[in-house]
Every structure is written in C-alpha cells, then in structure tokens.
PDB file of C-alpha atoms in Angstrom:
ATOM      1  CA  MET L   1     -53.464  44.419  45.364  1.00 60.00           C
ATOM      2  CA  ASP L   2     -49.972  42.985  44.981  1.00 81.00           C
ATOM      3  CA  PHE L   3     -48.281  42.892  48.394  1.00 87.00           C
ATOM      4  CA  SER L   4     -44.943  43.845  46.801  1.00 90.00           C
ATOM      5  CA  LEU L   5     -46.576  46.979  45.403  1.00 92.00           C
ATOM      6  CA  ILE L   6     -47.968  47.831  48.833  1.00 93.00           C
ATOM      7  CA  LEU L   7     -44.507  47.480  50.384  1.00 94.00           C
ATOM      8  CA  VAL L   8     -42.913  49.633  47.674  1.00 95.00           C
ATOM      9  CA  LEU L   9     -45.528  52.384  48.097  1.00 95.00           C
ATOM     10  CA  LEU L  10     -45.243  52.320  51.895  1.00 96.00           C
ATOM     11  CA  THR L  11     -41.450  52.453  51.744  1.00 96.00           C
ATOM     12  CA  PHE L  12     -41.483  55.368  49.303  1.00 96.00           C
ATOM     13  CA  ALA L  13     -44.130  57.304  51.276  1.00 97.00           C
ATOM     14  CA  MET L  14     -42.419  56.855  54.653  1.00 96.00           C
ATOM     15  CA  GLY L  15     -39.002  57.636  53.222  1.00 96.00           C
ATOM     16  CA  PHE L  16     -40.320  60.769  51.518  1.00 96.00           C
ATOM     17  CA  ILE L  17     -42.016  62.035  54.701  1.00 95.00           C
ATOM     18  CA  TRP L  18     -38.918  61.373  56.801  1.00 93.00           C
ATOM     19  CA  ALA L  19     -36.596  63.017  54.244  1.00 94.00           C
ATOM     20  CA  LEU L  20     -38.925  66.038  53.925  1.00 93.00           C
ATOM     21  CA  ASP L  21     -38.877  66.471  57.684  1.00 91.00           C
ATOM     22  CA  VAL L  22     -35.076  66.249  57.850  1.00 89.00           C
ATOM     23  CA  ALA L  23     -34.593  68.654  54.931  1.00 90.00           C
ATOM     24  CA  LEU L  24     -37.266  71.245  55.727  1.00 88.00           C
ATOM     25  CA  LEU L  25     -39.773  70.732  58.535  1.00 86.00           C
ATOM     26  CA  ARG L  26     -37.292  69.996  61.327  1.00 82.00           C
ATOM     27  CA  GLY L  27     -35.474  73.247  60.651  1.00 82.00           C
ATOM     28  CA  GLN L  28     -38.747  75.198  60.690  1.00 81.00           C
ATOM     29  CA  ARG L  29     -39.652  73.701  64.060  1.00 77.00           C
ATOM     30  CA  ALA L  30     -36.232  74.606  65.421  1.00 76.00           C
ATOM     31  CA  ALA L  31     -36.615  78.189  64.150  1.00 78.00           C
ATOM     32  CA  ARG L  32     -40.032  78.537  65.814  1.00 73.00           C
ATOM     33  CA  ALA L  33     -38.622  77.195  69.064  1.00 68.00           C
ATOM     34  CA  ALA L  34     -35.765  79.681  68.961  1.00 71.00           C
ATOM     35  CA  ALA L  35     -38.146  82.559  68.266  1.00 74.00           C
ATOM     36  CA  ALA L  36     -40.373  81.555  71.188  1.00 68.00           C
ATOM     37  CA  GLY L  37     -37.563  81.931  73.692  1.00 67.00           C
ATOM     38  CA  GLU L  38     -35.954  79.638  76.222  1.00 66.00           C
ATOM     39  CA  GLY L  39     -39.020  79.094  78.400  1.00 60.00           C
ATOM     40  CA  ALA L  40     -41.274  77.958  75.581  1.00 60.00           C
ATOM     41  CA  GLU L  41     -42.057  74.279  75.140  1.00 65.00           C
ATOM     42  CA  PRO L  42     -40.336  72.931  72.007  1.00 66.00           C
ATOM     43  CA  PRO L  43     -42.751  71.973  69.213  1.00 72.00           C
ATOM     44  CA  ARG L  44     -43.505  68.285  69.083  1.00 80.00           C
ATOM     45  CA  GLU L  45     -42.631  66.142  66.095  1.00 85.00           C
ATOM     46  CA  PRO L  46     -45.809  65.478  64.042  1.00 89.00           C
ATOM     47  CA  ALA L  47     -47.276  62.007  64.587  1.00 92.00           C
ATOM     48  CA  LEU L  48     -46.997  61.133  60.883  1.00 94.00           C
ATOM     49  CA  VAL L  49     -43.313  62.045  60.871  1.00 92.00           C
ATOM     50  CA  GLU L  50     -42.665  60.058  64.036  1.00 93.00           C
ATOM     51  CA  PHE L  51     -44.492  57.045  62.590  1.00 95.00           C
ATOM     52  CA  SER L  52     -42.574  57.241  59.298  1.00 95.00           C
ATOM     53  CA  ARG L  53     -39.200  57.656  61.026  1.00 93.00           C
ATOM     54  CA  SER L  54     -39.876  54.677  63.296  1.00 94.00           C
ATOM     55  CA  PHE L  55     -41.240  52.233  60.730  1.00 96.00           C
ATOM     56  CA  PHE L  56     -39.366  53.168  57.548  1.00 96.00           C
ATOM     57  CA  PRO L  57     -36.315  50.980  58.387  1.00 96.00           C
ATOM     58  CA  VAL L  58     -38.579  48.046  59.247  1.00 96.00           C
ATOM     59  CA  VAL L  59     -40.652  48.255  56.057  1.00 96.00           C
ATOM     60  CA  LEU L  60     -37.508  48.773  53.948  1.00 96.00           C
ATOM     61  CA  ALA L  61     -35.876  45.688  55.503  1.00 96.00           C
ATOM     62  CA  VAL L  62     -38.998  43.586  54.838  1.00 95.00           C
ATOM     63  CA  LEU L  63     -39.111  44.812  51.224  1.00 95.00           C
ATOM     64  CA  LEU L  64     -35.443  43.992  50.594  1.00 96.00           C
ATOM     65  CA  ILE L  65     -35.575  40.563  52.243  1.00 96.00           C
ATOM     66  CA  ARG L  66     -38.828  39.608  50.527  1.00 94.00           C
ATOM     67  CA  SER L  67     -37.713  40.889  47.124  1.00 94.00           C
ATOM     68  CA  PHE L  68     -34.124  39.643  46.982  1.00 95.00           C
ATOM     69  CA  LEU L  69     -33.593  36.937  49.629  1.00 95.00           C
ATOM     70  CA  PHE L  70     -36.528  34.885  50.897  1.00 96.00           C
ATOM     71  CA  GLU L  71     -40.308  35.062  50.678  1.00 95.00           C
ATOM     72  CA  PRO L  72     -42.721  32.958  52.765  1.00 95.00           C
ATOM     73  CA  PHE L  73     -45.528  30.965  51.161  1.00 96.00           C
ATOM     74  CA  ARG L  74     -48.252  28.659  52.445  1.00 95.00           C
ATOM     75  CA  ILE L  75     -49.142  25.356  50.764  1.00 95.00           C
ATOM     76  CA  PRO L  76     -52.908  25.407  50.033  1.00 91.00           C
ATOM     77  CA  SER L  77     -53.481  22.104  48.183  1.00 92.00           C
ATOM     78  CA  THR L  78     -52.448  18.456  47.923  1.00 94.00           C
ATOM     79  CA  SER L  79     -50.872  18.741  44.459  1.00 96.00           C
ATOM     80  CA  MET L  80     -47.293  18.512  45.777  1.00 97.00           C
ATOM     81  CA  MET L  81     -47.885  15.653  48.216  1.00 96.00           C
ATOM     82  CA  PRO L  82     -46.037  13.831  49.632  1.00 96.00           C
ATOM     83  CA  THR L  83     -43.198  16.376  49.353  1.00 97.00           C
ATOM     84  CA  LEU L  84     -45.337  19.268  50.603  1.00 97.00           C
ATOM     85  CA  ARG L  85     -48.583  18.995  52.529  1.00 95.00           C
ATOM     86  CA  VAL L  86     -51.482  21.343  53.205  1.00 94.00           C
ATOM     87  CA  GLY L  87     -50.474  23.408  56.215  1.00 94.00           C
ATOM     88  CA  ASP L  88     -46.775  23.644  55.347  1.00 97.00           C
ATOM     89  CA  PHE L  89     -45.288  27.139  55.396  1.00 98.00           C
ATOM     90  CA  ILE L  90     -42.184  27.393  53.250  1.00 98.00           C
ATOM     91  CA  PHE L  91     -39.344  29.747  52.417  1.00 97.00           C
ATOM     92  CA  VAL L  92     -38.684  30.479  48.751  1.00 98.00           C
ATOM     93  CA  SER L  93     -35.227  31.600  47.684  1.00 97.00           C
ATOM     94  CA  LYS L  94     -35.702  34.701  45.534  1.00 95.00           C
ATOM     95  CA  PHE L  95     -32.103  34.774  44.264  1.00 94.00           C
ATOM     96  CA  SER L  96     -31.894  31.174  42.992  1.00 95.00           C
ATOM     97  CA  TYR L  97     -33.226  32.140  39.559  1.00 95.00           C
ATOM     98  CA  GLY L  98     -31.833  35.680  39.361  1.00 93.00           C
ATOM     99  CA  LEU L  99     -32.575  38.936  41.148  1.00 92.00           C
ATOM    100  CA  ARG L 100     -35.615  40.867  39.942  1.00 92.00           C
ATOM    101  CA  LEU L 101     -36.965  44.274  40.852  1.00 91.00           C
ATOM    102  CA  PRO L 102     -40.190  44.126  42.878  1.00 90.00           C
ATOM    103  CA  VAL L 103     -43.402  44.978  40.997  1.00 88.00           C
ATOM    104  CA  LEU L 104     -41.591  45.590  37.676  1.00 87.00           C
ATOM    105  CA  ASN L 105     -40.149  42.048  37.725  1.00 87.00           C
ATOM    106  CA  THR L 106     -37.160  43.224  35.679  1.00 89.00           C
ATOM    107  CA  GLU L 107     -34.111  40.983  36.058  1.00 91.00           C
ATOM    108  CA  ILE L 108     -31.078  42.868  37.357  1.00 92.00           C
ATOM    109  CA  ALA L 109     -28.726  39.922  38.002  1.00 91.00           C
ATOM    110  CA  ALA L 110     -28.794  36.485  36.337  1.00 90.00           C
ATOM    111  CA  LEU L 111     -27.641  34.245  39.181  1.00 90.00           C
ATOM    112  CA  GLY L 112     -29.056  30.915  38.045  1.00 93.00           C
ATOM    113  CA  ARG L 113     -31.760  29.017  36.204  1.00 95.00           C
ATOM    114  CA  PRO L 114     -34.096  26.166  37.218  1.00 97.00           C
ATOM    115  CA  GLU L 115     -32.790  22.623  36.961  1.00 97.00           C
ATOM    116  CA  ARG L 116     -34.701  19.380  36.636  1.00 97.00           C
ATOM    117  CA  GLY L 117     -35.955  18.343  40.041  1.00 97.00           C
ATOM    118  CA  ASP L 118     -36.215  21.861  41.514  1.00 98.00           C
ATOM    119  CA  VAL L 119     -39.407  22.700  43.388  1.00 98.00           C
ATOM    120  CA  ALA L 120     -40.262  26.114  41.956  1.00 98.00           C
ATOM    121  CA  VAL L 121     -42.819  28.803  42.744  1.00 97.00           C
ATOM    122  CA  PHE L 122     -44.116  30.749  39.757  1.00 97.00           C
ATOM    123  CA  ARG L 123     -46.887  33.114  38.750  1.00 95.00           C
ATOM    124  CA  LEU L 124     -49.600  31.446  36.721  1.00 95.00           C
ATOM    125  CA  PRO L 125     -49.108  32.798  33.161  1.00 93.00           C
ATOM    126  CA  SER L 126     -52.871  33.178  32.640  1.00 93.00           C
ATOM    127  CA  ASP L 127     -53.330  34.881  36.043  1.00 93.00           C
ATOM    128  CA  PRO L 128     -50.128  36.573  37.305  1.00 89.00           C
ATOM    129  CA  GLY L 129     -51.788  37.312  40.647  1.00 88.00           C
ATOM    130  CA  THR L 130     -51.894  33.575  41.449  1.00 92.00           C
ATOM    131  CA  ASN L 131     -48.803  31.670  42.604  1.00 94.00           C
ATOM    132  CA  TYR L 132     -48.316  27.958  41.911  1.00 97.00           C
ATOM    133  CA  ILE L 133     -45.693  25.548  43.214  1.00 98.00           C
ATOM    134  CA  LYS L 134     -44.597  22.508  41.185  1.00 98.00           C
ATOM    135  CA  ARG L 135     -41.520  20.451  40.355  1.00 98.00           C
ATOM    136  CA  VAL L 136     -39.472  21.270  37.265  1.00 98.00           C
ATOM    137  CA  VAL L 137     -39.370  18.177  35.032  1.00 98.00           C
ATOM    138  CA  GLY L 138     -38.296  19.752  31.754  1.00 98.00           C
ATOM    139  CA  VAL L 139     -35.820  22.527  30.898  1.00 98.00           C
ATOM    140  CA  PRO L 140     -35.483  24.236  27.502  1.00 98.00           C
ATOM    141  CA  GLY L 141     -34.887  21.680  24.757  1.00 98.00           C
ATOM    142  CA  ASP L 142     -36.075  18.658  26.758  1.00 98.00           C
ATOM    143  CA  VAL L 143     -38.672  16.293  25.336  1.00 98.00           C
ATOM    144  CA  VAL L 144     -40.748  15.036  28.264  1.00 98.00           C
ATOM    145  CA  SER L 145     -43.067  12.014  28.011  1.00 97.00           C
ATOM    146  CA  LEU L 146     -45.234  10.150  30.497  1.00 95.00           C
ATOM    147  CA  ARG L 147     -45.641   6.399  29.990  1.00 93.00           C
ATOM    148  CA  ASP L 148     -47.287   4.094  32.519  1.00 91.00           C
ATOM    149  CA  LYS L 149     -46.791   6.662  35.289  1.00 92.00           C
ATOM    150  CA  ARG L 150     -43.085   7.041  34.551  1.00 95.00           C
ATOM    151  CA  LEU L 151     -41.412  10.166  33.221  1.00 97.00           C
ATOM    152  CA  TRP L 152     -39.200   9.875  30.172  1.00 97.00           C
ATOM    153  CA  ILE L 153     -36.826  12.728  29.330  1.00 98.00           C
ATOM    154  CA  ASN L 154     -35.115  12.878  25.953  1.00 98.00           C
ATOM    155  CA  GLY L 155     -35.929   9.221  25.292  1.00 96.00           C
ATOM    156  CA  GLN L 156     -34.555   7.979  28.632  1.00 97.00           C
ATOM    157  CA  PRO L 157     -36.727   6.694  31.505  1.00 97.00           C
ATOM    158  CA  VAL L 158     -36.429   8.594  34.778  1.00 97.00           C
ATOM    159  CA  PRO L 159     -35.475   6.206  37.629  1.00 97.00           C
ATOM    160  CA  LEU L 160     -38.634   5.224  39.526  1.00 97.00           C
ATOM    161  CA  GLU L 161     -38.770   2.879  42.514  1.00 97.00           C
ATOM    162  CA  LEU L 162     -42.241   1.621  43.407  1.00 96.00           C
ATOM    163  CA  THR L 163     -43.012   0.760  47.030  1.00 96.00           C
ATOM    164  CA  ASP L 164     -45.824  -1.176  48.710  1.00 95.00           C
ATOM    165  CA  GLU L 165     -46.777   1.903  50.731  1.00 96.00           C
ATOM    166  CA  ILE L 166     -50.312   3.203  50.073  1.00 96.00           C
ATOM    167  CA  GLU L 167     -51.687   6.513  51.335  1.00 94.00           C
ATOM    168  CA  ARG L 168     -55.268   7.759  51.248  1.00 94.00           C
ATOM    169  CA  VAL L 169     -55.297  11.168  49.531  1.00 92.00           C
ATOM    170  CA  GLU L 170     -57.995  13.820  49.094  1.00 90.00           C
ATOM    171  CA  CYS L 171     -58.298  15.462  45.677  1.00 90.00           C
ATOM    172  CA  GLY L 172     -60.954  18.090  45.020  1.00 84.00           C
ATOM    173  CA  GLY L 173     -63.393  16.558  47.491  1.00 86.00           C
ATOM    174  CA  PHE L 174     -62.738  12.994  46.363  1.00 88.00           C
ATOM    175  CA  TRP L 175     -60.456  10.421  47.935  1.00 92.00           C
ATOM    176  CA  PHE L 176     -58.215   7.880  46.250  1.00 92.00           C
ATOM    177  CA  ASP L 177     -55.460   5.429  47.175  1.00 94.00           C
ATOM    178  CA  ALA L 178     -52.029   6.591  46.033  1.00 95.00           C
ATOM    179  CA  ARG L 179     -48.945   4.421  45.826  1.00 95.00           C
ATOM    180  CA  VAL L 180     -45.740   5.965  47.112  1.00 97.00           C
ATOM    181  CA  ALA L 181     -42.770   5.825  44.739  1.00 97.00           C
ATOM    182  CA  TYR L 182     -39.283   7.295  44.659  1.00 98.00           C
ATOM    183  CA  GLU L 183     -38.299   9.304  41.592  1.00 98.00           C
ATOM    184  CA  THR L 184     -34.776  10.529  40.819  1.00 97.00           C
ATOM    185  CA  LEU L 185     -34.281  13.726  38.824  1.00 97.00           C
ATOM    186  CA  ASN L 186     -30.866  15.262  38.290  1.00 93.00           C
ATOM    187  CA  GLY L 187     -29.394  12.861  40.843  1.00 94.00           C
ATOM    188  CA  GLU L 188     -31.831  13.933  43.597  1.00 95.00           C
ATOM    189  CA  ARG L 189     -34.330  11.401  44.983  1.00 96.00           C
ATOM    190  CA  HIS L 190     -37.819  12.462  46.052  1.00 97.00           C
ATOM    191  CA  ARG L 191     -41.172  10.815  46.741  1.00 97.00           C
ATOM    192  CA  VAL L 192     -44.194  10.978  44.439  1.00 97.00           C
ATOM    193  CA  PHE L 193     -47.794   9.745  44.617  1.00 97.00           C
ATOM    194  CA  LEU L 194     -49.090   7.562  41.780  1.00 96.00           C
ATOM    195  CA  GLY L 195     -52.825   6.878  41.465  1.00 91.00           C
ATOM    196  CA  ALA L 196     -54.784   4.442  39.346  1.00 86.00           C
ATOM    197  CA  GLN L 197     -55.830   6.924  36.654  1.00 85.00           C
ATOM    198  CA  ARG L 198     -54.542   6.593  33.118  1.00 85.00           C
ATOM    199  CA  ASP L 199     -51.750   8.941  32.069  1.00 85.00           C
ATOM    200  CA  ARG L 200     -53.135  12.250  30.853  1.00 81.00           C
ATOM    201  CA  SER L 201     -52.641  13.202  27.246  1.00 86.00           C
ATOM    202  CA  SER L 202     -51.286  16.694  26.816  1.00 94.00           C
ATOM    203  CA  PRO L 203     -50.233  18.932  23.931  1.00 95.00           C
ATOM    204  CA  PHE L 204     -47.228  19.978  26.044  1.00 97.00           C
ATOM    205  CA  LEU L 205     -45.706  16.493  26.281  1.00 97.00           C
ATOM    206  CA  ASP L 206     -43.678  14.642  23.637  1.00 97.00           C
ATOM    207  CA  ARG L 207     -42.361  17.840  22.124  1.00 97.00           C
ATOM    208  CA  PRO L 208     -39.314  20.050  22.881  1.00 98.00           C
ATOM    209  CA  VAL L 209     -39.724  22.546  25.702  1.00 98.00           C
ATOM    210  CA  PRO L 210     -39.312  25.989  24.070  1.00 98.00           C
ATOM    211  CA  ALA L 211     -36.317  28.209  24.785  1.00 97.00           C
ATOM    212  CA  GLY L 212     -36.704  30.290  27.936  1.00 96.00           C
ATOM    213  CA  GLN L 213     -39.550  28.116  29.252  1.00 98.00           C
ATOM    214  CA  TYR L 214     -39.980  25.161  31.615  1.00 98.00           C
ATOM    215  CA  LEU L 215     -42.310  22.200  32.081  1.00 98.00           C
ATOM    216  CA  VAL L 216     -43.551  21.531  35.624  1.00 98.00           C
ATOM    217  CA  MET L 217     -45.560  18.774  37.319  1.00 98.00           C
ATOM    218  CA  GLY L 218     -46.927  18.155  40.795  1.00 97.00           C
ATOM    219  CA  ASP L 219     -45.574  15.248  42.833  1.00 97.00           C
ATOM    220  CA  ASN L 220     -49.170  14.089  43.344  1.00 96.00           C
ATOM    221  CA  ARG L 221     -49.323  13.120  39.691  1.00 95.00           C
ATOM    222  CA  ASP L 222     -53.044  12.267  39.524  1.00 93.00           C
ATOM    223  CA  CYS L 223     -54.144  15.380  41.415  1.00 93.00           C
ATOM    224  CA  SER L 224     -52.244  18.313  40.009  1.00 95.00           C
ATOM    225  CA  ARG L 225     -53.129  21.131  37.648  1.00 95.00           C
ATOM    226  CA  ASP L 226     -49.676  21.516  36.190  1.00 96.00           C
ATOM    227  CA  GLY L 227     -47.755  21.889  32.946  1.00 97.00           C
ATOM    228  CA  ARG L 228     -49.820  19.179  31.306  1.00 97.00           C
ATOM    229  CA  ILE L 229     -52.764  21.604  31.498  1.00 96.00           C
ATOM    230  CA  ILE L 230     -51.427  25.134  31.982  1.00 97.00           C
ATOM    231  CA  GLY L 231     -48.524  24.750  29.557  1.00 97.00           C
ATOM    232  CA  TYR L 232     -44.916  25.869  29.778  1.00 98.00           C
ATOM    233  CA  ILE L 233     -43.729  28.399  32.361  1.00 98.00           C
ATOM    234  CA  PRO L 234     -41.712  31.344  30.983  1.00 97.00           C
ATOM    235  CA  GLU L 235     -38.633  32.538  32.862  1.00 95.00           C
ATOM    236  CA  ASP L 236     -40.183  35.889  33.741  1.00 93.00           C
ATOM    237  CA  SER L 237     -42.996  34.086  35.614  1.00 95.00           C
ATOM    238  CA  LEU L 238     -40.575  32.407  38.024  1.00 96.00           C
ATOM    239  CA  VAL L 239     -40.683  33.594  41.639  1.00 95.00           C
ATOM    240  CA  GLY L 240     -38.004  31.396  43.194  1.00 96.00           C
ATOM    241  CA  GLU L 241     -36.970  27.977  44.450  1.00 98.00           C
ATOM    242  CA  ALA L 242     -38.726  26.404  47.455  1.00 98.00           C
ATOM    243  CA  VAL L 243     -35.958  25.496  49.878  1.00 97.00           C
ATOM    244  CA  ARG L 244     -37.253  24.787  53.392  1.00 97.00           C
ATOM    245  CA  ILE L 245     -40.357  24.273  55.558  1.00 98.00           C
ATOM    246  CA  TRP L 246     -40.277  26.833  58.366  1.00 97.00           C
ATOM    247  CA  MET L 247     -43.660  26.093  59.933  1.00 97.00           C
ATOM    248  CA  ASN L 248     -46.527  23.598  59.742  1.00 96.00           C
ATOM    249  CA  TRP L 249     -50.078  23.703  61.014  1.00 94.00           C
ATOM    250  CA  ASP L 250     -52.275  20.630  60.688  1.00 91.00           C
ATOM    251  CA  ALA L 251     -55.853  21.962  60.633  1.00 86.00           C
ATOM    252  CA  GLU L 252     -57.409  18.554  61.353  1.00 83.00           C
ATOM    253  CA  ALA L 253     -55.183  17.875  64.358  1.00 84.00           C
ATOM    254  CA  GLY L 254     -55.296  21.510  65.481  1.00 90.00           C
ATOM    255  CA  ARG L 255     -51.553  21.548  66.080  1.00 93.00           C
ATOM    256  CA  PRO L 256     -48.248  21.689  64.232  1.00 94.00           C
ATOM    257  CA  LEU L 257     -46.608  18.573  62.817  1.00 94.00           C
ATOM    258  CA  TRP L 258     -43.299  19.184  64.563  1.00 95.00           C
ATOM    259  CA  HIS L 259     -41.353  16.621  62.534  1.00 95.00           C
ATOM    260  CA  ARG L 260     -41.896  18.675  59.354  1.00 96.00           C
ATOM    261  CA  ILE L 261     -40.620  22.000  60.680  1.00 96.00           C
ATOM    262  CA  GLY L 262     -37.140  22.838  59.425  1.00 96.00           C
ATOM    263  CA  ASN L 263     -37.078  20.122  56.741  1.00 97.00           C
ATOM    264  CA  ARG L 264     -35.224  20.841  53.529  1.00 96.00           C
ATOM    265  CA  ILE L 265     -37.448  20.563  50.463  1.00 97.00           C
ATOM    266  CA  GLU L 266     -36.121  17.776  48.246  1.00 93.00           C
TER     267      GLU L 266
END
C-alpha cells in the first residue's frame, strides 16, 4: 500500500478520535465523575484516545513534511553512478516541481519545473508504485540525440570532458570497465560513466520531447533503464528533485562512507 495513503488514513483516524473525545466523550466522562461524588476516582481516558492525542501531532507533522517539503529515498541500483551509489540515502525536495496533494497527486501550487541537468525522482508511468531516479536531459520541445557517447540537444553537442580514470562497475550481475567523464548541462558540471557498448537506438531520441513531458537518462549510461526504454516522463509523474545525500551505508564494507554524507547532489 502507498505509504502516503497510510499516513493520510492514520492522520484522519487519530484526528477524528481526538476531536470526538474533545467534543463529546470528555464531557460525558466529566458528567459521570460529577455524579459519582467527590470521593470517586475520576474515569480514565480510554487508551485509544490517549494514543491518538499523543501521536496525532507527530503523524500530521510527518505527513506535511513528507508531502510538501522533503521525502527520503534510498538508492537501490548503479544506474546513477558515479553521482549516486548503492547505499546512498537522499532527500528529495517535494516543492521544487510544484506542491501536490498526497495520494490524489493534484497540483495546488506551480512553483517550478524540471530543468536540464536536474536529478529527478518520478513514478514509473507503467507502474506508479515504483519510483525511479534519473537525470533530466530533455525538456519539452528539445530534440535529444546520442552520438558516440555524447549527448546532443537541439543540434548542439553537450560539453563532455573525457578523463583517463577507469572504474570497475557492476551491472545486473555483470562487470564492466567504465570511463569517467565530465558532462555539463545547463551550466552545471557532473560526472558520468561511459562504457564500451554502442549507443542504444531509441524511438524517444532524435524527435521533439512532447509538451508537458521530459526525457531522462542515468549517469551510468551503459547500465540504466531510462527514457531511452521507458519513454518520456509526464509532469504528473514527477515526485521531486534530489538535492542532498543525508546518509550512506556501504553493504560490502559494513559501514558508512562518511565522505558522502551531506554532499549536495550535482
């Protein structure tokens, strides 16, 4: 079940129980206590009411923060290496691309839209219960191409600086050597991995990105199920912009990689 739905239901249930007690049940308990006389022990607050009164503010705060400010996510795959690694825990800004009601996903305030180079979290259009994270490489109207590992946008090559650095990368149980390069989108420089595979053909490249939709790719270009396969991402599938790594846990080392904690996602 959708965690946002669980939070909404819990908030409503606890708020209703607390309000019902304030409006009706508390007065009935006070009346019974008065009728019993001064020496009688006052009736205790029901456990469910006490629980709801205590935890309603906490659950409401979590719902509001998670829905409108920041939501935590964990990186499960290597598709965004070297920018994000398996074991990174990140914060996603929920207001970067507009405020939306939880569960209904209805936009209530248009505060911004994705730009080229943003690292965005979105719901997979074919499976809204699954979240993906990729880099935005094409906004509405852009024509994105991939030639010899280099992105071209609207007929212009995206700046790409190759390095001599090689990193061994796992991809679906297989390992390959990836070259580290620096790509610049919208004036922001970030690292990407380039393997030896040929550029993928795709029906979503070399054509204008439709209005209200976006084209995304993983920074690990030869190991990413991204817009080249899943197609364009509609605005109403956007969750938010990945902004910072708040925790890391390296499963192989059995410890955090301290140098990654707190890093801004570029």
